[in-house]
Amino acid sequence: MNRALVVGEALIDIVGHDEHVGGSPLNVAVGLGRLGRDVDFLTHIADDPHGRRIADYVKASGVRLVPGSTTGARTPTAVATIADDGSASYAFDLDWQLSGTPEVAPPLLVHTGSIATVREPGCLAVAALLDAYRLSATITLDPNVRPSLIANRDLARQRIEHLIDRSDIVKVSDEDLRWIDPDHEPERTARAWLALGPAIVAVTMGEHGSRAFCAAGETQVAPKQVRVVDTIGAGDAFMVGLLDALWEMDLLGGDRRAALARIQLDELTAALESAGLVSALTVGRAGADLPDRAALRSIAF
């Protein structure tokens, strides 16, 4: 049990005349793979030119594409519009489905998020997979809300809360928290989520850095100073850095759930610092181009 299983969408980001492989869960899988972690990735793409490009990209990052991931009618795409501040908005063409149990070894952790958690019919299979793996694996979640794909806001919020209740680590942006719970400040919602059961709720706050909550209290770190090319994949990169740091601390796996729940603030602060570094390197590049281990070791802020 030393592998991660990442479940969720993979797609092609179209930015102007450029195309980049993307999708929030894919970015997490690839990011962990580039850091030398063993990863299986379960998704739903087609055996078409875009799908084959995704498959090659995943393999090149050291990630194993789970059999059955290439049965779609077409590979999803997302047309991204980049604002002056580097932020991105998306228009999606996406079909999300899953079927059956993935052919993988028992995972150390299972990560999911974004479209995969709320879009039918695949979101129902994702929730069932998390329930099946929860006893033996750390469950991690990034809601990464895509409002343009959500027809029923209340139902989406219910599904997200259902998964939070079953997750050990939740990473969310303050922007997403405001969409999910517009009546309360993001910090209050994050604390309420912590009370539902996760050991860690981490909140990214853009230029204000990140904050995280755990049983020992809360901690905040400042952002790394970097020239932003675009913010595509920034939150996914943060998730990668957070998981990698906790993996290094030997806090992942079902048998380490109690230890994760006892994480101390100095450990959590160090994990946030690592997460911020991975994110900073990613926003300094075009598209969701997450760094490898060598790039992390060569950079000093």
Short mmCIF file of C-alpha atoms in Angstrom, two decimals:
data_model
loop_
_atom_site.label_atom_id
_atom_site.label_comp_id
_atom_site.label_asym_id
_atom_site.label_seq_id
_atom_site.Cartn_x
_atom_site.Cartn_y
_atom_site.Cartn_z
CA MET A 1 0.00 0.00 0.00
CA ASN A 2 2.36 2.67 -1.24
CA ARG A 3 0.38 3.97 -4.21
CA ALA A 4 -2.09 6.80 -4.66
CA LEU A 5 -5.34 6.37 -6.58
CA VAL A 6 -6.62 9.59 -8.17
CA VAL A 7 -10.16 9.56 -9.56
CA GLY A 8 -11.58 12.28 -11.76
CA GLU A 9 -11.73 14.14 -15.03
CA ALA A 10 -9.00 14.59 -17.60
CA LEU A 11 -9.40 17.06 -20.45
CA ILE A 12 -7.70 19.38 -22.89
CA ASP A 13 -7.47 23.04 -21.83
CA ILE A 14 -7.70 25.29 -24.87
CA VAL A 15 -6.09 28.67 -24.19
CA GLY A 16 -6.17 30.88 -27.27
CA HIS A 17 -4.32 28.94 -29.97
CA ASP A 18 -2.60 26.69 -27.43
CA GLU A 19 -3.79 23.38 -26.02
CA HIS A 20 -2.69 21.92 -22.68
CA VAL A 21 -3.53 18.65 -20.98
CA GLY A 22 -5.54 19.45 -17.85
CA GLY A 23 -8.33 18.62 -15.44
CA SER A 24 -8.00 19.11 -11.70
CA PRO A 25 -7.67 15.42 -10.71
CA LEU A 26 -5.32 14.76 -13.63
CA ASN A 27 -3.10 17.61 -12.46
CA VAL A 28 -2.91 16.08 -8.98
CA ALA A 29 -2.06 12.65 -10.39
CA VAL A 30 0.62 14.05 -12.70
CA GLY A 31 2.03 16.33 -10.00
CA LEU A 32 2.47 13.45 -7.58
CA GLY A 33 3.96 11.32 -10.33
CA ARG A 34 6.52 13.98 -11.19
CA LEU A 35 7.56 14.07 -7.55
CA GLY A 36 8.31 10.35 -7.75
CA ARG A 37 5.17 9.04 -6.09
CA ASP A 38 3.48 5.91 -7.43
CA VAL A 39 0.07 6.86 -8.81
CA ASP A 40 -2.87 5.17 -10.54
CA PHE A 41 -5.27 7.48 -12.39
CA LEU A 42 -8.88 6.53 -13.12
CA THR A 43 -10.67 8.82 -15.57
CA HIS A 44 -13.06 8.84 -18.56
CA ILE A 45 -11.60 9.86 -21.92
CA ALA A 46 -11.88 8.58 -25.49
CA ASP A 47 -9.44 6.75 -27.72
CA ASP A 48 -9.19 9.81 -29.98
CA PRO A 49 -6.31 12.24 -30.69
CA HIS A 50 -6.99 14.30 -27.55
CA GLY A 51 -7.39 11.15 -25.45
CA ARG A 52 -4.17 9.63 -26.75
CA ARG A 53 -2.37 12.87 -25.98
CA ILE A 54 -3.66 12.69 -22.39
CA ALA A 55 -2.65 9.04 -22.08
CA ASP A 56 0.88 9.80 -23.32
CA TYR A 57 1.15 12.80 -20.98
CA VAL A 58 0.08 10.75 -17.97
CA LYS A 59 2.52 7.96 -18.82
CA ALA A 60 5.39 10.42 -19.33
CA SER A 61 4.82 11.68 -15.78
CA GLY A 62 5.22 8.17 -14.37
CA VAL A 63 1.50 7.71 -13.72
CA ARG A 64 -0.43 4.54 -14.61
CA LEU A 65 -3.71 5.05 -16.45
CA VAL A 66 -6.18 2.57 -14.97
CA PRO A 67 -7.66 0.12 -17.52
CA GLY A 68 -11.14 1.16 -18.60
CA SER A 69 -10.31 4.87 -18.60
CA THR A 70 -10.49 5.22 -22.40
CA THR A 71 -14.08 4.13 -23.09
CA GLY A 72 -15.59 7.59 -23.64
CA ALA A 73 -17.30 8.76 -26.82
CA ARG A 74 -15.13 11.89 -26.88
CA THR A 75 -12.36 13.41 -24.79
CA PRO A 76 -13.50 16.44 -22.73
CA THR A 77 -12.27 19.94 -23.48
CA ALA A 78 -12.30 23.24 -21.60
CA VAL A 79 -11.88 26.60 -23.32
CA ALA A 80 -10.01 28.85 -20.88
CA THR A 81 -10.16 32.66 -20.85
CA ILE A 82 -7.27 34.34 -19.04
CA ALA A 83 -7.93 37.67 -17.30
CA ASP A 84 -5.37 40.45 -16.90
CA ASP A 85 -4.45 39.19 -13.41
CA GLY A 86 -3.72 35.68 -14.71
CA SER A 87 -6.92 34.12 -13.38
CA ALA A 88 -8.78 31.70 -15.65
CA SER A 89 -12.44 30.99 -16.42
CA TYR A 90 -13.63 27.96 -18.39
CA ALA A 91 -16.32 26.78 -20.83
CA PHE A 92 -16.55 22.96 -20.73
CA ASP A 93 -17.53 20.20 -23.15
CA LEU A 94 -17.48 17.21 -20.85
CA ASP A 95 -19.13 13.83 -20.25
CA TRP A 96 -18.32 12.25 -16.88
CA GLN A 97 -18.92 8.55 -16.27
CA LEU A 98 -17.35 5.68 -14.35
CA SER A 99 -18.24 2.02 -14.12
CA GLY A 100 -16.92 -0.93 -12.16
CA THR A 101 -14.15 -1.20 -9.59
CA PRO A 102 -10.71 -0.03 -10.75
CA GLU A 103 -8.08 -2.71 -11.30
CA VAL A 104 -5.51 -1.36 -8.87
CA ALA A 105 -3.59 -2.51 -5.82
CA PRO A 106 -5.01 -1.31 -2.47
CA PRO A 107 -4.12 2.39 -2.37
CA LEU A 108 -2.45 4.37 0.41
CA LEU A 109 -4.62 7.36 -0.44
CA VAL A 110 -7.54 8.11 -2.73
CA HIS A 111 -7.94 11.63 -4.09
CA THR A 112 -10.82 13.14 -6.01
CA GLY A 113 -12.41 16.49 -6.62
CA SER A 114 -13.91 19.08 -8.92
CA ILE A 115 -16.31 17.98 -11.67
CA ALA A 116 -15.99 14.31 -10.73
CA THR A 117 -17.70 14.90 -7.39
CA VAL A 118 -20.87 16.62 -8.62
CA ARG A 119 -21.58 15.74 -12.25
CA GLU A 120 -23.88 12.81 -12.95
CA PRO A 121 -23.72 9.97 -13.55
CA GLY A 122 -20.05 9.57 -12.62
CA CYS A 123 -20.26 11.39 -9.28
CA LEU A 124 -22.38 8.58 -7.84
CA ALA A 125 -19.69 6.01 -8.68
CA VAL A 126 -17.00 8.28 -7.20
CA ALA A 127 -18.86 8.50 -3.88
CA ALA A 128 -19.23 4.70 -3.82
CA LEU A 129 -15.50 4.25 -4.46
CA LEU A 130 -14.58 6.54 -1.58
CA ASP A 131 -16.83 4.56 0.74
CA ALA A 132 -15.23 1.32 -0.45
CA TYR A 133 -11.67 2.51 0.11
CA ARG A 134 -12.12 4.58 3.26
CA LEU A 135 -11.23 1.86 5.77
CA SER A 136 -7.78 1.26 4.29
CA ALA A 137 -6.86 4.57 2.63
CA THR A 138 -6.61 8.25 3.42
CA ILE A 139 -9.38 10.06 1.53
CA THR A 140 -8.55 13.50 0.14
CA LEU A 141 -10.83 16.02 -1.56
CA ASP A 142 -10.66 19.32 -3.44
CA PRO A 143 -14.16 20.55 -4.36
CA ASN A 144 -12.67 22.93 -7.00
CA VAL A 145 -16.13 24.13 -7.98
CA ARG A 146 -17.01 24.73 -11.64
CA PRO A 147 -20.26 26.76 -11.45
CA SER A 148 -20.83 26.71 -15.22
CA LEU A 149 -21.33 22.93 -15.05
CA ILE A 150 -23.66 22.91 -12.04
CA ALA A 151 -27.37 23.00 -12.80
CA ASN A 152 -28.59 22.38 -9.24
CA ARG A 153 -26.56 24.35 -6.72
CA ASP A 154 -28.24 22.89 -3.63
CA LEU A 155 -27.69 19.32 -4.83
CA ALA A 156 -24.04 20.06 -5.60
CA ARG A 157 -23.54 21.50 -2.12
CA GLN A 158 -25.15 18.41 -0.58
CA ARG A 159 -22.84 16.13 -2.55
CA ILE A 160 -19.77 18.10 -1.55
CA GLU A 161 -20.76 17.99 2.12
CA HIS A 162 -21.40 14.25 1.86
CA LEU A 163 -17.82 13.76 0.64
CA ILE A 164 -16.35 16.09 3.25
CA ASP A 165 -17.91 13.89 5.92
CA ARG A 166 -15.93 10.95 4.48
CA SER A 167 -12.66 12.76 3.83
CA ASP A 168 -9.51 12.98 5.93
CA ILE A 169 -7.95 15.94 4.11
CA VAL A 170 -9.89 18.70 2.37
CA LYS A 171 -8.26 21.47 0.37
CA VAL A 172 -10.49 24.30 -0.86
CA SER A 173 -10.11 27.85 -2.12
CA ASP A 174 -11.71 30.79 -0.36
CA GLU A 175 -13.52 31.55 -3.64
CA ASP A 176 -15.08 28.07 -3.62
CA LEU A 177 -16.09 28.45 0.01
CA ARG A 178 -17.92 31.68 -0.82
CA TRP A 179 -19.79 29.90 -3.62
CA ILE A 180 -20.64 26.88 -1.45
CA ASP A 181 -21.68 28.91 1.60
CA PRO A 182 -22.23 32.56 0.61
CA ASP A 183 -23.85 33.40 3.95
CA HIS A 184 -20.69 32.89 6.01
CA GLU A 185 -17.05 33.89 5.90
CA PRO A 186 -14.76 31.21 4.41
CA GLU A 187 -12.94 30.67 7.72
CA ARG A 188 -16.21 29.89 9.50
CA THR A 189 -17.22 27.39 6.81
CA ALA A 190 -13.80 25.74 6.96
CA ARG A 191 -14.09 25.29 10.72
CA ALA A 192 -17.58 23.83 10.28
CA TRP A 193 -16.18 21.36 7.75
CA LEU A 194 -13.46 20.34 10.20
CA ALA A 195 -16.19 19.46 12.71
CA LEU A 196 -17.68 17.05 10.16
CA GLY A 197 -14.71 14.72 10.47
CA PRO A 198 -11.63 15.66 8.38
CA ALA A 199 -8.28 15.82 10.15
CA ILE A 200 -7.21 18.81 8.02
CA VAL A 201 -9.08 21.51 6.14
CA ALA A 202 -6.69 23.70 4.12
CA VAL A 203 -7.87 26.94 2.50
CA THR A 204 -5.98 28.68 -0.30
CA MET A 205 -6.41 32.44 -0.43
CA GLY A 206 -4.55 33.58 -3.55
CA GLU A 207 -2.28 36.53 -2.82
CA HIS A 208 -2.99 36.12 0.90
CA GLY A 209 -1.40 32.67 1.11
CA SER A 210 -3.07 29.74 2.81
CA ARG A 211 -4.62 28.77 6.11
CA ALA A 212 -5.28 25.33 7.57
CA PHE A 213 -7.35 23.99 10.42
CA CYS A 214 -6.83 20.84 12.48
CA ALA A 215 -7.64 19.56 15.96
CA ALA A 216 -4.53 21.30 17.36
CA GLY A 217 -5.67 24.70 16.07
CA GLU A 218 -5.02 26.72 12.94
CA THR A 219 -2.03 28.09 11.08
CA GLN A 220 -1.41 30.45 8.18
CA VAL A 221 1.49 30.95 5.77
CA ALA A 222 2.27 33.79 3.39
CA PRO A 223 2.42 33.18 -0.37
CA LYS A 224 5.69 32.77 -2.24
CA GLN A 225 6.58 35.81 -4.31
CA VAL A 226 6.69 34.87 -7.98
CA ARG A 227 5.81 36.39 -11.36
CA VAL A 228 2.45 34.90 -12.31
CA VAL A 229 2.08 33.69 -15.90
CA ASP A 230 -1.36 32.20 -15.23
CA THR A 231 -3.11 30.47 -12.36
CA ILE A 232 -4.14 27.31 -14.24
CA GLY A 233 -3.44 24.38 -11.92
CA ALA A 234 -2.40 26.53 -8.96
CA GLY A 235 -4.81 24.90 -6.52
CA ASP A 236 -4.02 21.43 -7.85
CA ALA A 237 -0.31 22.10 -7.38
CA PHE A 238 -0.99 23.18 -3.81
CA MET A 239 -2.84 19.90 -3.22
CA VAL A 240 0.11 17.97 -4.63
CA GLY A 241 2.58 19.74 -2.34
CA LEU A 242 0.35 19.19 0.68
CA LEU A 243 -0.10 15.47 0.01
CA ASP A 244 3.58 15.00 -0.77
CA ALA A 245 4.59 16.64 2.50
CA LEU A 246 2.14 14.55 4.55
CA TRP A 247 3.32 11.42 2.69
CA GLU A 248 6.89 12.27 3.68
CA MET A 249 5.75 12.64 7.32
CA ASP A 250 4.28 9.10 7.18
CA LEU A 251 0.78 10.40 7.93
CA LEU A 252 -1.09 8.76 5.04
CA GLY A 253 -2.94 5.43 4.94
CA GLY A 254 -5.91 4.06 6.84
CA ASP A 255 -3.66 2.75 9.60
CA ARG A 256 -2.25 6.28 10.08
CA ARG A 257 -5.63 7.99 10.41
CA ALA A 258 -5.27 8.52 14.15
CA ALA A 259 -1.77 9.96 13.70
CA LEU A 260 -3.01 12.33 11.00
CA ALA A 261 -5.77 13.49 13.34
CA ARG A 262 -3.07 14.36 15.91
CA ILE A 263 -0.95 16.44 13.52
CA GLN A 264 0.76 19.32 15.28
CA LEU A 265 0.71 22.91 14.10
CA ASP A 266 4.43 23.00 13.27
CA GLU A 267 3.98 19.93 11.04
CA LEU A 268 0.93 21.43 9.37
CA THR A 269 2.73 24.73 8.83
CA ALA A 270 5.63 22.92 7.17
CA ALA A 271 3.17 21.08 4.91
CA LEU A 272 1.55 24.38 3.90
CA GLU A 273 4.97 25.85 3.10
CA SER A 274 5.74 22.87 0.85
CA ALA A 275 2.35 23.17 -0.82
CA GLY A 276 2.89 26.88 -1.46
CA LEU A 277 6.24 26.18 -3.10
CA VAL A 278 4.77 23.71 -5.58
CA SER A 279 1.97 26.14 -6.36
CA ALA A 280 4.35 29.07 -6.84
CA LEU A 281 6.46 27.16 -9.33
CA THR A 282 3.35 26.17 -11.26
CA VAL A 283 1.86 29.67 -11.63
CA GLY A 284 5.22 30.85 -12.95
CA ARG A 285 4.70 28.61 -16.00
CA ALA A 286 2.08 28.57 -18.76
CA GLY A 287 -0.69 26.03 -18.23
CA ALA A 288 -0.77 23.46 -15.46
CA ASP A 289 2.92 22.52 -15.78
CA LEU A 290 3.67 21.12 -12.33
CA PRO A 291 7.31 20.80 -11.23
CA ASP A 292 9.34 17.66 -10.65
CA ARG A 293 11.47 16.94 -7.58
CA ALA A 294 14.61 18.43 -9.12
CA ALA A 295 12.85 21.75 -9.79
CA LEU A 296 11.67 21.91 -6.18
CA ARG A 297 15.16 21.28 -4.85
CA SER A 298 16.73 23.91 -7.10
CA ILE A 299 14.48 26.81 -6.09
CA ALA A 300 14.95 29.01 -3.03
CA PHE A 301 12.51 31.77 -2.04
#
